[in-house]
mmCIF file of C-alpha atoms and ligand atoms in Angstrom:
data_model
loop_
_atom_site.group_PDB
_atom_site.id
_atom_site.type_symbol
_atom_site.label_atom_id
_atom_site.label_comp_id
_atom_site.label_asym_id
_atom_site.label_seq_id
_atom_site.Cartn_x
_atom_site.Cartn_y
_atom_site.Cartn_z
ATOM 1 C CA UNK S 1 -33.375 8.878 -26.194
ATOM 2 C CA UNK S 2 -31.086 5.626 -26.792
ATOM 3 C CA UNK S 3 -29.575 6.397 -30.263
ATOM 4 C CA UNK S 4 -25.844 6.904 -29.981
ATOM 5 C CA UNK S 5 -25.974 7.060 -26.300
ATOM 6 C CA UNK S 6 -22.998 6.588 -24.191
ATOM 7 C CA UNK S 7 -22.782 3.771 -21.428
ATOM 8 C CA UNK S 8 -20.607 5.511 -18.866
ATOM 9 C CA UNK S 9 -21.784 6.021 -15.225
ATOM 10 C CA UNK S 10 -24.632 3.980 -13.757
ATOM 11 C CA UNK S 11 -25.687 7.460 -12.781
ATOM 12 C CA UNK S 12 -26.209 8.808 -15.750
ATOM 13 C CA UNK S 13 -29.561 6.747 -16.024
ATOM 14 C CA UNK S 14 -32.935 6.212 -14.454
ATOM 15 C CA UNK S 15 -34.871 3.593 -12.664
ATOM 16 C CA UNK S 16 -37.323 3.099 -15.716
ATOM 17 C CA UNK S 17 -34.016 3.341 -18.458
ATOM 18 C CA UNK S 18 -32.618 0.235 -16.354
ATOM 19 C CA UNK S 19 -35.791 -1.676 -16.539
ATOM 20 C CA UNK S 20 -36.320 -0.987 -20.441
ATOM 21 C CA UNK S 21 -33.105 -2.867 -20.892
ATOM 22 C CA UNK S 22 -34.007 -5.168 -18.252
ATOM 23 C CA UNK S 23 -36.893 -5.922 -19.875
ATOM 24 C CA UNK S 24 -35.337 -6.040 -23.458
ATOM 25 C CA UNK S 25 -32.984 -8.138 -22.272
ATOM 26 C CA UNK S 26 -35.468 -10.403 -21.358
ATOM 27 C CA UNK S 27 -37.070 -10.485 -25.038
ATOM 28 C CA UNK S 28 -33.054 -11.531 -25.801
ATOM 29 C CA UNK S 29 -32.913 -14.431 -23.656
ATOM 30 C CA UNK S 30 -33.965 -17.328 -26.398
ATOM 31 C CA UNK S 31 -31.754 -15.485 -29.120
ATOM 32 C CA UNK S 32 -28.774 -15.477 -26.896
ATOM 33 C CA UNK S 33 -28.430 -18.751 -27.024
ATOM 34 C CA UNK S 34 -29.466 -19.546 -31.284
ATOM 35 C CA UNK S 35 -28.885 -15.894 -32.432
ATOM 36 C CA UNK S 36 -31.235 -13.171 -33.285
ATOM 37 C CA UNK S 37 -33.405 -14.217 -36.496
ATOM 38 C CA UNK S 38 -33.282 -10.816 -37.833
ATOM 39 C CA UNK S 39 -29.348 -9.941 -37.526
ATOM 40 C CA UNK S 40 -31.060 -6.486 -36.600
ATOM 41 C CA UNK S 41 -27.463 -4.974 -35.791
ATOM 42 C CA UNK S 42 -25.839 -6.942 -39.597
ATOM 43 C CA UNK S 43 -24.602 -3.747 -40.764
ATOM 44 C CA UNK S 44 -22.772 -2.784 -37.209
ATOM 45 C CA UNK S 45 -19.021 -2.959 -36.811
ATOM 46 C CA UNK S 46 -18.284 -3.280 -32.418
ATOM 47 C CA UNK S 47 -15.085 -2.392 -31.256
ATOM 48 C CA UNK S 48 -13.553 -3.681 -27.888
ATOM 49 C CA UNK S 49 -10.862 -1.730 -26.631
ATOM 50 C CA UNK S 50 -9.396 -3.360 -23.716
ATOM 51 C CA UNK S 51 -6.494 -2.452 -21.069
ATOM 52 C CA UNK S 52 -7.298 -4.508 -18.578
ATOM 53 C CA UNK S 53 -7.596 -8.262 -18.355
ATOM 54 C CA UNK S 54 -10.978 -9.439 -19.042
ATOM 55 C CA UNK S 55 -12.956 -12.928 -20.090
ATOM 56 C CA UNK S 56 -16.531 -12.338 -19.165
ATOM 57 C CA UNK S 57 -17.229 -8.959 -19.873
ATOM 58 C CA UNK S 58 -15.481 -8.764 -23.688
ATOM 59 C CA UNK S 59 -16.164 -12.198 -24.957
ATOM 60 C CA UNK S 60 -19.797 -11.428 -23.571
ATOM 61 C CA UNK S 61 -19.833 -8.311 -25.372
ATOM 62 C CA UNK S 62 -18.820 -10.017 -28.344
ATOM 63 C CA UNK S 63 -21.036 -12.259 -28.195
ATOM 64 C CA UNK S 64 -23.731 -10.502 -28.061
ATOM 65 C CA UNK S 65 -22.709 -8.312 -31.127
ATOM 66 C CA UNK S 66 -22.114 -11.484 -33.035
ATOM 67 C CA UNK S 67 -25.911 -13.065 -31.757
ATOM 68 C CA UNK S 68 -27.303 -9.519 -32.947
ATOM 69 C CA UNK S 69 -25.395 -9.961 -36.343
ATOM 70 C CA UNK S 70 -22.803 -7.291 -35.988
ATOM 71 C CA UNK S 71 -19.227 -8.055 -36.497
ATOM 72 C CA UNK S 72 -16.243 -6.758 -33.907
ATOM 73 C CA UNK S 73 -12.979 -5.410 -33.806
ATOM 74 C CA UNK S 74 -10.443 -5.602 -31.673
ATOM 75 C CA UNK S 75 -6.864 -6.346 -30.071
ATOM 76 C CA UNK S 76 -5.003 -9.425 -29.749
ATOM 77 C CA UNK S 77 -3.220 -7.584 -26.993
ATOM 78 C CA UNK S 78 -2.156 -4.411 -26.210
ATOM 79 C CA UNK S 79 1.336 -5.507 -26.832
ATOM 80 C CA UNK S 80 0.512 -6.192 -30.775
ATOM 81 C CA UNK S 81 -1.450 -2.569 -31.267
ATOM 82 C CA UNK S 82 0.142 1.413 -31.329
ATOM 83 C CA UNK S 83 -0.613 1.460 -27.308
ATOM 84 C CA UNK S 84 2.641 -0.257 -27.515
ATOM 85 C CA UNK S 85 4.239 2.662 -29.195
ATOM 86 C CA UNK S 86 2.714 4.725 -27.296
ATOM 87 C CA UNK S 87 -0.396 6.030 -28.427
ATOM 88 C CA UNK S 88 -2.764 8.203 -26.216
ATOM 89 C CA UNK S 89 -6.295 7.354 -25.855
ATOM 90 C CA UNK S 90 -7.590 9.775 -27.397
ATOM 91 C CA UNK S 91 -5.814 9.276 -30.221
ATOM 92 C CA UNK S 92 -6.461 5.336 -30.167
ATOM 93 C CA UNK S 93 -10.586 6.598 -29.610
ATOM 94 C CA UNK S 94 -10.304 9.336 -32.744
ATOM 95 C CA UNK S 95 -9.353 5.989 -35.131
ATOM 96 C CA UNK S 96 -11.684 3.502 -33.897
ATOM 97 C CA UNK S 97 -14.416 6.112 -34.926
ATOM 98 C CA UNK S 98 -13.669 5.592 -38.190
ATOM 99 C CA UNK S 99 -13.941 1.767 -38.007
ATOM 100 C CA UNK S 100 -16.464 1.142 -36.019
ATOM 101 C CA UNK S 101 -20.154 2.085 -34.854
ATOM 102 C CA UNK S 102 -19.568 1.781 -31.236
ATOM 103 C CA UNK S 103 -16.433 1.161 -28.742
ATOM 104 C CA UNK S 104 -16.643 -1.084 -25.599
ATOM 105 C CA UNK S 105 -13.827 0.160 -23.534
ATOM 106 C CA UNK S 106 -11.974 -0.968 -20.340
ATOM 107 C CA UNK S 107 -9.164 1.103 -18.809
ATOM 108 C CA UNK S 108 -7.215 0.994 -15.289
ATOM 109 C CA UNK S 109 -7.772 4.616 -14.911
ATOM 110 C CA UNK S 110 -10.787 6.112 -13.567
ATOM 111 C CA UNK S 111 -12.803 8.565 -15.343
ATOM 112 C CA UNK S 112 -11.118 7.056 -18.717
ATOM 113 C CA UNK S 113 -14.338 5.937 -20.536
ATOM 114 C CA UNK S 114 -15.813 9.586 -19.731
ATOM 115 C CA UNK S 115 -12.842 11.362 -20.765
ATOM 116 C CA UNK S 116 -13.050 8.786 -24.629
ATOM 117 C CA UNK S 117 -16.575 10.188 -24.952
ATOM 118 C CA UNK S 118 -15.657 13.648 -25.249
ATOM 119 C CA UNK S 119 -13.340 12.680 -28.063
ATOM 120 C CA UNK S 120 -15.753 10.051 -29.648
ATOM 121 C CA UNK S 121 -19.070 10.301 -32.206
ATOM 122 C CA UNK S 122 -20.280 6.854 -31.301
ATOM 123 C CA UNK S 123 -21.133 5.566 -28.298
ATOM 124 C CA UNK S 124 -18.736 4.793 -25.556
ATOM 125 C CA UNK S 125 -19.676 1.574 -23.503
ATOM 126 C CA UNK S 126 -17.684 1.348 -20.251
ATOM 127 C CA UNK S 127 -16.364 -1.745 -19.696
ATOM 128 C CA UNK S 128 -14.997 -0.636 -16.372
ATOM 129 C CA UNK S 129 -12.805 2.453 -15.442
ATOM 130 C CA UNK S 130 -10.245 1.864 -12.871
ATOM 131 C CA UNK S 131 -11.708 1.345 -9.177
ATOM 132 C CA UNK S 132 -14.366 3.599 -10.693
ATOM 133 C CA UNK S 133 -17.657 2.075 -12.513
ATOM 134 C CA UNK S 134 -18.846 -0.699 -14.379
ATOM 135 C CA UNK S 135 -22.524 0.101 -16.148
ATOM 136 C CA UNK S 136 -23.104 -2.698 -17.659
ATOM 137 C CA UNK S 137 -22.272 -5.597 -15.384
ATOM 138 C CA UNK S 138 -24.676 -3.904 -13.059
ATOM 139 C CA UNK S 139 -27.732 -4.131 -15.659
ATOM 140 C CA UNK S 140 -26.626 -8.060 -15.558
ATOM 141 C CA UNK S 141 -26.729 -7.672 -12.014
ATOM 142 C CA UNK S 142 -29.805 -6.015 -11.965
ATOM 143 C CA UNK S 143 -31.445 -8.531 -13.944
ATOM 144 C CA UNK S 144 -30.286 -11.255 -12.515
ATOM 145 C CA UNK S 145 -31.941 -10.533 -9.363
ATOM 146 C CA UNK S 146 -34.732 -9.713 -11.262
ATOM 147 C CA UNK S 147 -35.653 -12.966 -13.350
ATOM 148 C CA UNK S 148 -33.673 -15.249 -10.536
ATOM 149 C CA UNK S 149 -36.482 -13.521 -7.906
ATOM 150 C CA UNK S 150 -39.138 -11.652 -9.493
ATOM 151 C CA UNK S 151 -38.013 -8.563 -8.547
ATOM 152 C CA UNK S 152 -36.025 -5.882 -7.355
ATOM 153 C CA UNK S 153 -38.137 -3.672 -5.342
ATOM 154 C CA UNK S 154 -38.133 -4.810 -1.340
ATOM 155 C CA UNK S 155 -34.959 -6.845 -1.021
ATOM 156 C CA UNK S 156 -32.715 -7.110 1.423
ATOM 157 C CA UNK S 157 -29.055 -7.027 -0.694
ATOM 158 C CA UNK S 158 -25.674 -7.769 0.984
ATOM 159 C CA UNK S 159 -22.636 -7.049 -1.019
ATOM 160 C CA UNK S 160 -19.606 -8.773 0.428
ATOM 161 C CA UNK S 161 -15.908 -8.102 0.093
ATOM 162 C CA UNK S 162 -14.025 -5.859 -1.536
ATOM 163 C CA UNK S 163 -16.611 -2.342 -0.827
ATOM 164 C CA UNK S 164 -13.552 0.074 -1.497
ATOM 165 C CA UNK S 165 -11.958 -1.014 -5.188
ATOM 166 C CA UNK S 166 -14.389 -3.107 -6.555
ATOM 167 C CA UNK S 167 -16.019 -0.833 -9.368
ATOM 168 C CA UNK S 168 -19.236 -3.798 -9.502
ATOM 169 C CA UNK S 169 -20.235 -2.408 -6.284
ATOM 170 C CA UNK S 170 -20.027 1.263 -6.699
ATOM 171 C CA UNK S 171 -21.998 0.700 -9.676
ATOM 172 C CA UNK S 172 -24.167 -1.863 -8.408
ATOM 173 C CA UNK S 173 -25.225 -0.248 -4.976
ATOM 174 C CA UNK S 174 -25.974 3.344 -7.243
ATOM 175 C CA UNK S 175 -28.281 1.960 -8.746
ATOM 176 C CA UNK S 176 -30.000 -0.322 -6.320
ATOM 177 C CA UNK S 177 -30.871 2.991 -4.411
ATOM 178 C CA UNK S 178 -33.139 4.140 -6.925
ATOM 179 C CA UNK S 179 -35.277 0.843 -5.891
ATOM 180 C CA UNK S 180 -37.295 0.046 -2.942
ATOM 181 C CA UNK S 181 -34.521 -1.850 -0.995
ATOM 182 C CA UNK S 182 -32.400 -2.486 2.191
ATOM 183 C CA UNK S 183 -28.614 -2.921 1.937
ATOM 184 C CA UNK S 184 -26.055 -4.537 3.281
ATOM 185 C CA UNK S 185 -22.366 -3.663 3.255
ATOM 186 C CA UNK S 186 -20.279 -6.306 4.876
ATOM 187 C CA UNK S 187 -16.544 -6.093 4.635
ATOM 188 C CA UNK S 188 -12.897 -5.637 6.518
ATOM 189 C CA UNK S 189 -12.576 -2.090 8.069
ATOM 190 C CA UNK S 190 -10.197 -1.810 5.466
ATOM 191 C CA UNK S 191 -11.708 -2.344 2.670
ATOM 192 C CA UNK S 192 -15.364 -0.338 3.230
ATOM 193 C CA UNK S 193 -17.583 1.515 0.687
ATOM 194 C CA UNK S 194 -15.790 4.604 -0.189
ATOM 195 C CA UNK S 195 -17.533 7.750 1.934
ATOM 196 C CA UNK S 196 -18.816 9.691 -0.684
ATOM 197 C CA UNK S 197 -20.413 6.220 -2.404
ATOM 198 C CA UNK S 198 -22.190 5.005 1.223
ATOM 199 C CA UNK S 199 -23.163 8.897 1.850
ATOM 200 C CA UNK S 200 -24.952 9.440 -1.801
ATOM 201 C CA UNK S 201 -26.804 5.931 -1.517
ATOM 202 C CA UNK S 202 -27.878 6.635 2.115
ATOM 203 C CA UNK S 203 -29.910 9.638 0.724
ATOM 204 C CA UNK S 204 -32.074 6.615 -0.752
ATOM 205 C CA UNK S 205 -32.256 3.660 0.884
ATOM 206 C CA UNK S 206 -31.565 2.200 4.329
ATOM 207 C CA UNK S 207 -27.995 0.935 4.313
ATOM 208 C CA UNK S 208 -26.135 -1.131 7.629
ATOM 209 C CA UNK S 209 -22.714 -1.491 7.455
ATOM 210 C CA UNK S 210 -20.641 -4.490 9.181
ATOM 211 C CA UNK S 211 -17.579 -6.277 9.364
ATOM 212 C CA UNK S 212 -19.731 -9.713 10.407
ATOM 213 C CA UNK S 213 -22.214 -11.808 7.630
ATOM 214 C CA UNK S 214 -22.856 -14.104 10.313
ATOM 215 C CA UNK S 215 -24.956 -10.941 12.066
ATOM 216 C CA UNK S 216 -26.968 -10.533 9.008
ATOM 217 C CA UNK S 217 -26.776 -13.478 6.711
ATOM 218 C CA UNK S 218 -30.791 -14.553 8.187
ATOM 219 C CA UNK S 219 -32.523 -11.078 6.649
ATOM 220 C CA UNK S 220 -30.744 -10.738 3.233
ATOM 221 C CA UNK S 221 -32.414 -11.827 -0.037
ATOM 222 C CA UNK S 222 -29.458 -11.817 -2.149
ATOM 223 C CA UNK S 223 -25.802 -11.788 -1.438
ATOM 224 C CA UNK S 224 -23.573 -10.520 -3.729
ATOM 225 C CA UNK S 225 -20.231 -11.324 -3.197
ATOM 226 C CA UNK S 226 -16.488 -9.964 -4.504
ATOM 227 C CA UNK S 227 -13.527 -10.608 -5.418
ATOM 228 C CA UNK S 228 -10.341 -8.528 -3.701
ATOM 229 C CA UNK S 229 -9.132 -6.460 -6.172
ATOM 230 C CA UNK S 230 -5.276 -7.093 -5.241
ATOM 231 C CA UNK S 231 -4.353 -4.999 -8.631
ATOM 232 C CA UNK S 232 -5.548 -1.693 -7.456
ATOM 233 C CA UNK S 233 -3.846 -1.640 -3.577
ATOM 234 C CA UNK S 234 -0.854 0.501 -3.877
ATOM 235 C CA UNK S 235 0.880 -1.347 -1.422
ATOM 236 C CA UNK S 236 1.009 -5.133 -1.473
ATOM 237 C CA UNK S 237 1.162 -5.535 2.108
ATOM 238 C CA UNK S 238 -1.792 -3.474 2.720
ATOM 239 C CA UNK S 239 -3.245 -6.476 0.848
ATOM 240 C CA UNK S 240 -2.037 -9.486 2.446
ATOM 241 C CA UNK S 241 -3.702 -7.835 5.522
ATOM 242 C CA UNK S 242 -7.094 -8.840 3.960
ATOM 243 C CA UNK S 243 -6.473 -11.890 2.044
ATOM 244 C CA UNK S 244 -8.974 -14.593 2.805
ATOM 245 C CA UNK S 245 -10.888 -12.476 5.131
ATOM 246 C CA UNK S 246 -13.763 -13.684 4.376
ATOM 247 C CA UNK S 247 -15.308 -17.311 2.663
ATOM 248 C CA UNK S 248 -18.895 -17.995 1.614
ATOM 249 C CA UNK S 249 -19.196 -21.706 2.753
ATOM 250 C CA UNK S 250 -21.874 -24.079 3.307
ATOM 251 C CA UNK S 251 -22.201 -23.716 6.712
ATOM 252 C CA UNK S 252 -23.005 -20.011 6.863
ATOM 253 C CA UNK S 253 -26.086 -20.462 3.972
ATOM 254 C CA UNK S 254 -27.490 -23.196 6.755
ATOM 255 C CA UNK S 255 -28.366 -20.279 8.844
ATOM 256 C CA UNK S 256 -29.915 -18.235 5.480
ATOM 257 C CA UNK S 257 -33.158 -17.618 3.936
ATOM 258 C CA UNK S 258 -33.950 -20.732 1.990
ATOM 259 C CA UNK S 259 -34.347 -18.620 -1.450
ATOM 260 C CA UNK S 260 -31.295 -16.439 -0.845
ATOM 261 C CA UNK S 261 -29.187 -16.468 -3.925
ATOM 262 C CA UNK S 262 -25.689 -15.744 -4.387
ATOM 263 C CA UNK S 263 -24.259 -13.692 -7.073
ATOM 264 C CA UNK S 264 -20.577 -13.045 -7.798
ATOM 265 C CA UNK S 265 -19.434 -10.561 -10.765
ATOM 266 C CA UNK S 266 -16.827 -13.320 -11.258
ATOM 267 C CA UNK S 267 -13.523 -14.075 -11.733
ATOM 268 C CA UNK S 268 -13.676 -16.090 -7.597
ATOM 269 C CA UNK S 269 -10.490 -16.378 -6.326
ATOM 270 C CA UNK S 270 -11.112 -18.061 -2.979
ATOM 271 C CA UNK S 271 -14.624 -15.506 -1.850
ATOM 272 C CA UNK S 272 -17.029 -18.558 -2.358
ATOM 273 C CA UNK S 273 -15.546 -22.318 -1.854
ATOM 274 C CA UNK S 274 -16.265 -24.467 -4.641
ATOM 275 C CA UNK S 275 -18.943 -26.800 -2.254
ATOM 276 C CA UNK S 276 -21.290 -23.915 -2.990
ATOM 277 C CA UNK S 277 -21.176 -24.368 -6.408
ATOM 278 C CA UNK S 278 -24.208 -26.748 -6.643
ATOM 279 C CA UNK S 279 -26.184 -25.871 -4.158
ATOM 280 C CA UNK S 280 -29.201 -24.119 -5.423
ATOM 281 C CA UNK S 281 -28.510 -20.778 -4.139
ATOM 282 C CA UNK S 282 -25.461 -20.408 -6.274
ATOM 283 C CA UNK S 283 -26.451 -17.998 -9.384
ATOM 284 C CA UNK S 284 -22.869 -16.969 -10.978
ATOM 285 C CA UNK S 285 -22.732 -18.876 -13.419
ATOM 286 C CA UNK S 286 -26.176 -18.110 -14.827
ATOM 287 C CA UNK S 287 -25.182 -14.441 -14.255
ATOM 288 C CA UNK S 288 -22.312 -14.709 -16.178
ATOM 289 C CA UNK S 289 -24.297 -16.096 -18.907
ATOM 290 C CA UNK S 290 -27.043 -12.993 -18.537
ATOM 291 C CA UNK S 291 -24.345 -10.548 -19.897
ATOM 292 C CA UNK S 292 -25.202 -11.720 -23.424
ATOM 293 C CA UNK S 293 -28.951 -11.036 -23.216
ATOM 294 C CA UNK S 294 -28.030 -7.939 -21.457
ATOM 295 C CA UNK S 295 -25.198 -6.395 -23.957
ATOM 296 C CA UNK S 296 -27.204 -7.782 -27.068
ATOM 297 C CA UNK S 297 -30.637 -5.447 -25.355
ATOM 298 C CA UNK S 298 -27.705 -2.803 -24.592
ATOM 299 C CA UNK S 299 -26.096 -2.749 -28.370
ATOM 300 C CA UNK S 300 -29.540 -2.640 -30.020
ATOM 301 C CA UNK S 301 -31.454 0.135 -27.735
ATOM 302 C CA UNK S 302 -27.906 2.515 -29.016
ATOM 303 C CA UNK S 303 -27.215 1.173 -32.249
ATOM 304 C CA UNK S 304 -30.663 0.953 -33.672
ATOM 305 C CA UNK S 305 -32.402 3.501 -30.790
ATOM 306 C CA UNK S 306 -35.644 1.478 -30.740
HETATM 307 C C1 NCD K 401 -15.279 -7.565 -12.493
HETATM 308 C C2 NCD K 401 -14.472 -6.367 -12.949
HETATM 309 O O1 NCD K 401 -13.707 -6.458 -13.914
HETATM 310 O O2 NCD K 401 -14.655 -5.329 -12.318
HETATM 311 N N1 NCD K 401 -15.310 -8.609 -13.423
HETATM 312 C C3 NCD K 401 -16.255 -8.581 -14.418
HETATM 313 O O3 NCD K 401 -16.333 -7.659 -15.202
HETATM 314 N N2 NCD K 401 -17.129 -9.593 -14.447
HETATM 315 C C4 NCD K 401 -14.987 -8.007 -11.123
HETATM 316 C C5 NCD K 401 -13.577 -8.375 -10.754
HETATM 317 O O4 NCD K 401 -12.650 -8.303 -11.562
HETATM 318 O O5 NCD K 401 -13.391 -8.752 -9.593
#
């Protein structure tokens, strides 16, 4: 059921498939840290295949492969590989097959890592297509809240910010509506869930959308909070309309649920001021350091299928 499986669209899994890495991640936890005492993946070769800027999500991938004793491949930049001649990515995705046992891709287009998966014999892990979707981050996200609360099931989740481009989101809030939840979408009129996202989860779960966190900040459990995404606006303008529209600052958690926590998929640019940091609500750092038990459960459940 895992062997050789691609890691494309949140969608393409269920409630119990997110918990079985959930909980395998959770058996990861103490070897993410000292490495895994069996190397199970030592024969593995990872590729990472990025066109996009990324620190978190590659060097956590890599990471993980490394804790799991695999080795990886990949870029210094896309400037020192064929893309720079170039080369299509389907070409790029029919020669990494033959080095390597599985590719972690990221791409600005949507519907990239799909369209490598049709050309590829081992797995495709989507690192985040474009505006589009980001699988993994949300099984990070998803067991963040899990181990940081003790569950999933009957939370009340806010996601803040950028609802229209940020592919965490779209990910995130698909698969949240296969739990027991409430959710929150708080942004700018400008930058809401896409239609077709909020319509689909709606089938689900109950979902209130609102421009103001002050009006809900008391009932949520968890606040997950985003970055702009000034790269995908087509018009720069359109963006300075929305810079620093909204702040997470100490004031507003005063008038919180005393567990809330606060996630972030990370990189902040100004979304949470730097006071929060050390208050105890702030989890994005420890969620950042989740992706490696995460991609190390994620790389063994489709390299080894078991
Ligand atoms: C996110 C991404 O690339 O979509 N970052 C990440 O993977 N942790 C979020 C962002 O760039 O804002």
């Amino acid at each position: 059921m895992w062997l050789n499986r691609d890691i494309v669209s949140i969608g393409d899994f269920t409630k119990e498939e997110i918990m079985d890495v959930i909980k395998r991640a959770d058996e990861m936890v103490p070897y993410a840290t000292s490495g895994h005492p069996r190397a199970p993946l030592a024969n593995k070769i990872i590729s990472t295949l990025f066109y996009e800027p990324s620190t978190r999500t590659r060097l956590s991938f890599e990471s993980a492969a490394m804790r799991m004793g695999a080795k990886v491949l990949g870029f210094g930049s896309l400037e020192s590989s064929s893309v720079a001649k170039g080369e299509s990515l389907s070409d790029t995705i029919r020669i990494l097959n033959g080095y390597s046992d599985a590719i972690v891709l990221r791409h600005p287009s949507e519907g990239a890592a799909r369209l490598a998966s049709e050309f590829s014999d081992v797995p495709i892990i989507n690192a985040g297509d474009g505006a589009g979707q980001h699988p993994t981050q949300t099984m990070l996200d998803i067991f963040t809240i899990w181990k940081e609360t003790g569950k999933v099931d009957g939370k009340h989740i806010g996601m803040i910010g950028d609802l229209k481009y940020g592919r965490t989101v779209h990910s995130l809030s698909k698969a949240l509506s296969m739990f027991d939840i409430s959710l929150y979408l708080i942004s700018p009129d400008e930058l809401r869930m896409p239609k077709h996202i909020k319509k689909d989860i709606e089938k689900s779960v109950p979902v209130k959308e609102t421009r103001d966190i002050e009006s809900v900040i008391e009932e949520l459990d968890v606040l997950y909070v985003t970055r702009i995404q000034k790269e995908r606006f087509p018009d720069i303008n359109e963006y300075n309309k929305v810079a620093g529209s909204y702040s997470i600052r100490p004031a507003l958690l005063s008038k919180a649920k005393k567990n809330l926590i606060i996630m972030h998929p990370l990189p902040r640019v100004n979304e949470i001021s730097p006071e929060v940091d050390n208050l105890p609500q702030a989890k994005y750092f420890r969620q950042a350091a989740y992706g490696v038990p995460v991609r190390m459960a994620i790389l063994d459940l489709i390299l080894r299928g078991e």
